[in-house]
Amino acid sequence: MRGILFKPDMIKAIAEGRKTQTRRLDSLKEINQELDKWVCQGNPYGIWRFDHKETHQRIVVRPRYQVGEVVYIKEAWAIKDCGNRVSLTKEAWTEGFPTNRLEYVLDAPEQYWWNKRSPLFMPEWAARYFLRITAVKVQRLQEMTWADCVAEGIIDKGNDNFYSPDKPNLFYSVPQGAYAELWDSINKKPGTRWADNPFVWVYSFEKVDKVRSSE
């Protein structure tokens, strides 16, 4: 089973049921280098075809995650009351490693986590949140709607005040403004920012019960 990374505030939004979409740039780098010269021609058989307007070159790209696939959320974590001597292998889990020995930094971010482990290397067996991909599509980033922004976790405070969970004191009159702030805090390279309007994968998902792969 493959993992997926989110910012801590987005993990919280998923856990609370406020986030059901994510946008990613995976495998679209070549397209976005000349994004206004490519036309998306659809997605037969789970792949997407792009045609170049000038050279007539054709590129076929695949999303990282497919509809129906279950992935686990990677997050910063630790093992309670231990040092680095504890084996962090899959065998440790199958031998009955107790789940109450696992702690997650998101639950106590102010605590000094001297044995914190990076989310990049979180194994499947230590995960607590699992997502099933329910839909995949390609679109330009700025095509996202009001509802899309809310599905991405943007919060509606009322009276045309919208904010991103990681910037609760920064309000925008439309949800796209709050999402643009969130997107640009993650994607900083030329051609990937909100103003560049890149092609992105749009993954819709639902949170599912804790599962383990058979591998």
Short mmCIF file of C-alpha atoms in Angstrom, two decimals:
data_model
loop_
_atom_site.label_atom_id
_atom_site.label_comp_id
_atom_site.label_asym_id
_atom_site.label_seq_id
_atom_site.Cartn_x
_atom_site.Cartn_y
_atom_site.Cartn_z
CA MET A 1 0.00 0.00 0.00
CA ARG A 2 1.25 3.46 -0.85
CA GLY A 3 1.37 6.44 1.46
CA ILE A 4 0.38 10.06 0.88
CA LEU A 5 1.64 13.22 2.59
CA PHE A 6 -0.42 16.16 3.84
CA LYS A 7 0.33 19.20 5.97
CA PRO A 8 -0.65 18.67 9.63
CA ASP A 9 -3.63 21.04 9.44
CA MET A 10 -4.90 19.15 6.40
CA ILE A 11 -4.61 15.82 8.24
CA LYS A 12 -6.77 17.28 10.98
CA ALA A 13 -9.29 18.48 8.39
CA ILE A 14 -9.45 14.98 6.90
CA ALA A 15 -9.90 13.39 10.32
CA GLU A 16 -12.78 15.79 11.03
CA GLY A 17 -14.39 15.13 7.64
CA ARG A 18 -13.79 18.66 6.32
CA LYS A 19 -11.39 17.72 3.53
CA THR A 20 -12.30 15.28 0.75
CA GLN A 21 -10.13 16.51 -2.15
CA THR A 22 -6.46 17.06 -2.86
CA ARG A 23 -4.64 18.55 -5.85
CA ARG A 24 -1.23 17.27 -6.94
CA LEU A 25 1.35 17.94 -9.65
CA ASP A 26 2.65 14.37 -9.97
CA SER A 27 3.81 13.39 -13.51
CA LEU A 28 2.66 16.72 -15.04
CA LYS A 29 6.03 18.50 -14.91
CA GLU A 30 6.69 18.34 -18.66
CA ILE A 31 3.17 19.56 -19.46
CA ASN A 32 3.44 22.49 -17.06
CA GLN A 33 6.73 23.70 -18.54
CA GLU A 34 4.69 24.87 -21.56
CA LEU A 35 1.25 24.57 -20.10
CA ASP A 36 -0.50 26.92 -22.54
CA LYS A 37 0.72 24.83 -25.49
CA TRP A 38 -0.86 21.58 -24.36
CA VAL A 39 -4.46 20.43 -24.67
CA CYS A 40 -5.87 17.65 -22.52
CA GLN A 41 -7.76 15.20 -24.73
CA GLY A 42 -9.40 13.02 -22.10
CA ASN A 43 -8.80 9.92 -20.07
CA PRO A 44 -9.51 6.61 -21.82
CA TYR A 45 -8.71 3.56 -19.67
CA GLY A 46 -7.47 5.55 -16.69
CA ILE A 47 -4.77 7.51 -18.53
CA TRP A 48 -4.75 11.09 -19.77
CA ARG A 49 -3.59 12.21 -23.20
CA PHE A 50 -2.11 15.63 -23.94
CA ASP A 51 -1.50 16.98 -27.45
CA HIS A 52 0.93 19.81 -28.20
CA LYS A 53 -0.73 22.60 -30.19
CA GLU A 54 2.35 23.38 -32.30
CA THR A 55 4.46 20.23 -32.61
CA HIS A 56 1.52 17.80 -32.42
CA GLN A 57 3.54 15.74 -29.97
CA ARG A 58 1.42 13.46 -27.82
CA ILE A 59 2.11 12.62 -24.18
CA VAL A 60 0.25 10.06 -22.12
CA VAL A 61 0.34 10.49 -18.34
CA ARG A 62 -1.00 8.42 -15.47
CA PRO A 63 -2.08 9.61 -12.03
CA ARG A 64 -0.09 8.41 -9.05
CA TYR A 65 -3.27 7.09 -7.44
CA GLN A 66 -6.12 5.23 -9.13
CA VAL A 67 -9.86 5.13 -8.41
CA GLY A 68 -10.58 2.46 -5.80
CA GLU A 69 -7.03 2.46 -4.43
CA VAL A 70 -6.60 2.71 -0.66
CA VAL A 71 -3.66 4.77 0.61
CA TYR A 72 -2.45 5.59 4.10
CA ILE A 73 -1.66 9.07 5.42
CA LYS A 74 1.95 9.62 6.43
CA GLU A 75 2.40 11.83 9.47
CA ALA A 76 5.01 12.57 12.12
CA TRP A 77 4.89 9.91 14.80
CA ALA A 78 6.74 8.38 17.73
CA ILE A 79 6.84 5.34 19.98
CA LYS A 80 5.93 6.05 23.57
CA ASP A 81 8.46 5.62 26.34
CA CYS A 82 11.30 4.20 24.30
CA GLY A 83 14.52 5.08 22.56
CA ASN A 84 15.78 4.04 19.18
CA ARG A 85 16.36 0.46 20.37
CA VAL A 86 12.82 -0.61 19.42
CA SER A 87 12.61 -2.44 16.11
CA LEU A 88 10.54 -0.44 13.60
CA THR A 89 9.94 -3.26 11.17
CA LYS A 90 6.78 -4.78 9.80
CA GLU A 91 7.60 -7.87 11.84
CA ALA A 92 7.31 -5.79 15.01
CA TRP A 93 3.69 -5.08 14.08
CA THR A 94 2.80 -8.64 13.11
CA GLU A 95 4.31 -9.90 16.36
CA GLY A 96 1.72 -7.84 18.19
CA PHE A 97 3.34 -4.44 18.63
CA PRO A 98 0.73 -2.62 20.75
CA THR A 99 -1.03 0.27 19.06
CA ASN A 100 -1.22 2.14 22.37
CA ARG A 101 2.55 2.52 22.18
CA LEU A 102 2.20 4.73 19.12
CA GLU A 103 1.86 8.50 19.44
CA TYR A 104 1.22 11.12 16.77
CA VAL A 105 2.80 14.56 16.86
CA LEU A 106 -0.38 16.17 15.52
CA ASP A 107 -2.14 15.32 18.78
CA ALA A 108 0.37 17.28 20.89
CA PRO A 109 2.42 19.62 18.67
CA GLU A 110 3.66 21.64 21.65
CA GLN A 111 5.28 18.61 23.24
CA TYR A 112 9.02 18.09 22.85
CA TRP A 113 9.21 14.97 20.70
CA TRP A 114 12.77 13.82 21.27
CA ASN A 115 12.12 10.55 19.42
CA LYS A 116 9.90 11.96 16.68
CA ARG A 117 10.08 10.10 13.37
CA SER A 118 9.67 11.77 9.99
CA PRO A 119 6.39 11.31 8.11
CA LEU A 120 8.44 10.64 4.97
CA PHE A 121 9.43 7.26 6.34
CA MET A 122 6.26 6.30 8.18
CA PRO A 123 5.51 2.61 7.52
CA GLU A 124 2.02 1.45 6.69
CA TRP A 125 1.65 -0.47 9.93
CA ALA A 126 2.05 2.69 12.02
CA ALA A 127 -0.63 4.67 10.14
CA ARG A 128 -3.99 5.52 11.67
CA TYR A 129 -5.80 7.18 8.73
CA PHE A 130 -6.63 5.49 5.44
CA LEU A 131 -8.24 6.98 2.32
CA ARG A 132 -10.00 5.40 -0.64
CA ILE A 133 -9.65 7.31 -3.92
CA THR A 134 -13.16 7.84 -5.31
CA ALA A 135 -12.47 10.00 -8.39
CA VAL A 136 -9.53 11.31 -10.43
CA LYS A 137 -9.45 14.06 -13.05
CA VAL A 138 -7.14 16.66 -14.61
CA GLN A 139 -7.91 20.37 -14.62
CA ARG A 140 -6.21 23.75 -14.54
CA LEU A 141 -5.71 24.87 -10.96
CA GLN A 142 -7.77 28.05 -11.23
CA GLU A 143 -10.76 26.09 -12.55
CA MET A 144 -11.61 24.96 -9.04
CA THR A 145 -15.02 26.05 -7.79
CA TRP A 146 -16.27 27.42 -4.50
CA ALA A 147 -17.33 23.88 -3.50
CA ASP A 148 -13.91 22.50 -4.50
CA CYS A 149 -12.18 24.93 -2.15
CA VAL A 150 -14.38 23.84 0.74
CA ALA A 151 -13.70 20.19 -0.15
CA GLU A 152 -9.99 21.06 0.03
CA GLY A 153 -10.45 22.11 3.66
CA ILE A 154 -10.93 25.88 3.31
CA ILE A 155 -13.12 27.14 6.15
CA ASP A 156 -16.15 29.41 5.68
CA LYS A 157 -16.39 31.71 8.69
CA GLY A 158 -19.46 33.46 7.29
CA ASN A 159 -19.99 36.97 5.95
CA ASP A 160 -17.66 36.24 2.99
CA ASN A 161 -14.71 35.40 5.23
CA PHE A 162 -12.71 32.35 4.21
CA TYR A 163 -9.44 31.07 5.59
CA SER A 164 -7.06 28.15 5.38
CA PRO A 165 -6.67 26.04 8.56
CA ASP A 166 -2.96 26.85 8.67
CA LYS A 167 -3.63 30.62 8.49
CA PRO A 168 -6.66 31.18 10.76
CA ASN A 169 -6.08 34.92 10.99
CA LEU A 170 -5.76 35.56 7.25
CA PHE A 171 -9.20 36.05 5.68
CA TYR A 172 -10.29 36.26 2.04
CA SER A 173 -13.60 37.30 0.53
CA VAL A 174 -13.68 34.23 -1.73
CA PRO A 175 -12.48 30.69 -0.91
CA GLN A 176 -10.18 30.62 -3.94
CA GLY A 177 -8.07 33.33 -2.33
CA ALA A 178 -7.59 31.28 0.82
CA TYR A 179 -6.78 28.17 -1.18
CA ALA A 180 -4.28 30.08 -3.34
CA GLU A 181 -2.46 31.09 -0.15
CA LEU A 182 -2.38 27.45 0.97
CA TRP A 183 -1.25 26.17 -2.45
CA ASP A 184 1.58 28.69 -2.76
CA SER A 185 2.86 27.82 0.71
CA ILE A 186 3.56 24.32 -0.63
CA ASN A 187 4.34 24.87 -4.32
CA LYS A 188 7.03 27.51 -4.78
CA LYS A 189 8.79 26.56 -8.03
CA PRO A 190 8.23 28.58 -11.23
CA GLY A 191 5.31 27.20 -13.18
CA THR A 192 3.66 25.60 -10.17
CA ARG A 193 2.17 28.54 -8.29
CA TRP A 194 -1.47 29.61 -8.28
CA ALA A 195 -0.81 32.53 -10.63
CA ASP A 196 0.78 30.12 -13.15
CA ASN A 197 -2.46 28.12 -13.30
CA PRO A 198 -0.79 24.72 -13.86
CA PHE A 199 -2.49 21.46 -14.79
CA VAL A 200 -3.11 19.40 -11.65
CA TRP A 201 -4.50 16.03 -10.70
CA VAL A 202 -7.68 16.31 -8.66
CA TYR A 203 -8.16 13.37 -6.31
CA SER A 204 -11.43 12.94 -4.44
CA PHE A 205 -11.36 10.55 -1.52
CA GLU A 206 -13.21 9.16 1.49
CA LYS A 207 -11.82 8.16 4.85
CA VAL A 208 -12.13 4.43 5.49
CA ASP A 209 -11.58 2.14 8.43
CA LYS A 210 -8.07 1.08 9.33
CA VAL A 211 -6.89 -1.58 6.91
CA ARG A 212 -3.65 -3.40 6.21
CA SER A 213 -2.29 -4.61 2.92
CA SER A 214 -1.83 -8.34 2.51
CA GLU A 215 1.83 -7.93 1.60
#
